[in-house]
Amino acid sequence: MEFQFANARLNVATQCVIIDERSTQLDDRAFMLLHCLLQRRPQVCSHADLVKLLWPNTVVSDWSLPKLVSDLRSQLNRAGL
């Protein structure tokens, strides 16, 4: 299964983002975050729901999710998105 967005595709089977035909591997949490956001669009995903999905049964800082979003954006930016 693939999700198309902007000039990119998220390949669920390989956990890769393909941007302008170049493949970029995402780490597990970054992949899960992007997959969840694309799967649920155009709905809004709450902070609490994302934390529960990404860090199940774990207490994390309030900054864990914003840091992950920032890291994902940096990875996608470096890859050309």
Tab-separated table of C-alpha atoms in Angstrom, residues 26-74:
chain	number	residue	atom	x	y	z
A	26	LEU	CA	12.502	6.407	7.915
A	27	ASP	CA	13.075	5.175	11.445
A	28	ASP	CA	10.192	3.232	13.006
A	29	ARG	CA	8.561	6.040	14.999
A	30	ALA	CA	8.893	8.611	12.234
A	31	PHE	CA	7.322	6.134	9.824
A	32	MET	CA	4.474	5.380	12.251
A	33	LEU	CA	3.806	9.095	12.714
A	34	LEU	CA	3.717	9.861	9.002
A	35	HIS	CA	1.643	6.754	8.258
A	36	CYS	CA	-0.903	7.672	10.939
A	37	LEU	CA	-1.209	11.259	9.722
A	38	LEU	CA	-1.642	10.195	6.095
A	39	GLN	CA	-4.052	7.409	6.972
A	40	ARG	CA	-6.311	9.730	8.962
A	41	ARG	CA	-6.202	12.779	6.718
A	42	PRO	CA	-8.075	15.096	6.506
A	43	GLN	CA	-8.998	14.448	10.138
A	44	VAL	CA	-6.956	15.953	12.941
A	45	CYS	CA	-4.944	13.587	15.140
A	46	SER	CA	-4.799	14.683	18.757
A	47	HIS	CA	-1.547	14.923	20.674
A	48	ALA	CA	-2.830	12.341	23.165
A	49	ASP	CA	-3.810	9.851	20.440
A	50	LEU	CA	-0.441	10.154	18.724
A	51	VAL	CA	1.486	9.714	21.981
A	52	LYS	CA	-0.607	6.655	22.820
A	53	LEU	CA	0.095	5.162	19.378
A	54	LEU	CA	3.794	5.999	19.199
A	55	TRP	CA	4.781	5.289	22.811
A	56	PRO	CA	2.315	2.663	24.090
A	57	ASN	CA	2.421	1.965	27.824
A	58	THR	CA	5.239	4.483	28.226
A	59	VAL	CA	5.426	7.799	30.036
A	60	VAL	CA	7.100	10.387	27.826
A	61	SER	CA	7.843	14.084	28.051
A	62	ASP	CA	5.407	16.596	26.570
A	63	TRP	CA	8.199	17.443	24.141
A	64	SER	CA	8.593	13.915	22.734
A	65	LEU	CA	5.986	14.326	20.009
A	66	PRO	CA	7.027	17.842	18.903
A	67	LYS	CA	10.643	16.604	18.731
A	68	LEU	CA	9.591	13.617	16.603
A	69	VAL	CA	7.585	15.898	14.285
A	70	SER	CA	10.605	18.192	13.955
A	71	ASP	CA	12.911	15.245	13.210
A	72	LEU	CA	10.484	13.875	10.603
A	73	ARG	CA	10.191	17.264	8.920
A	74	SER	CA	13.990	17.530	8.817
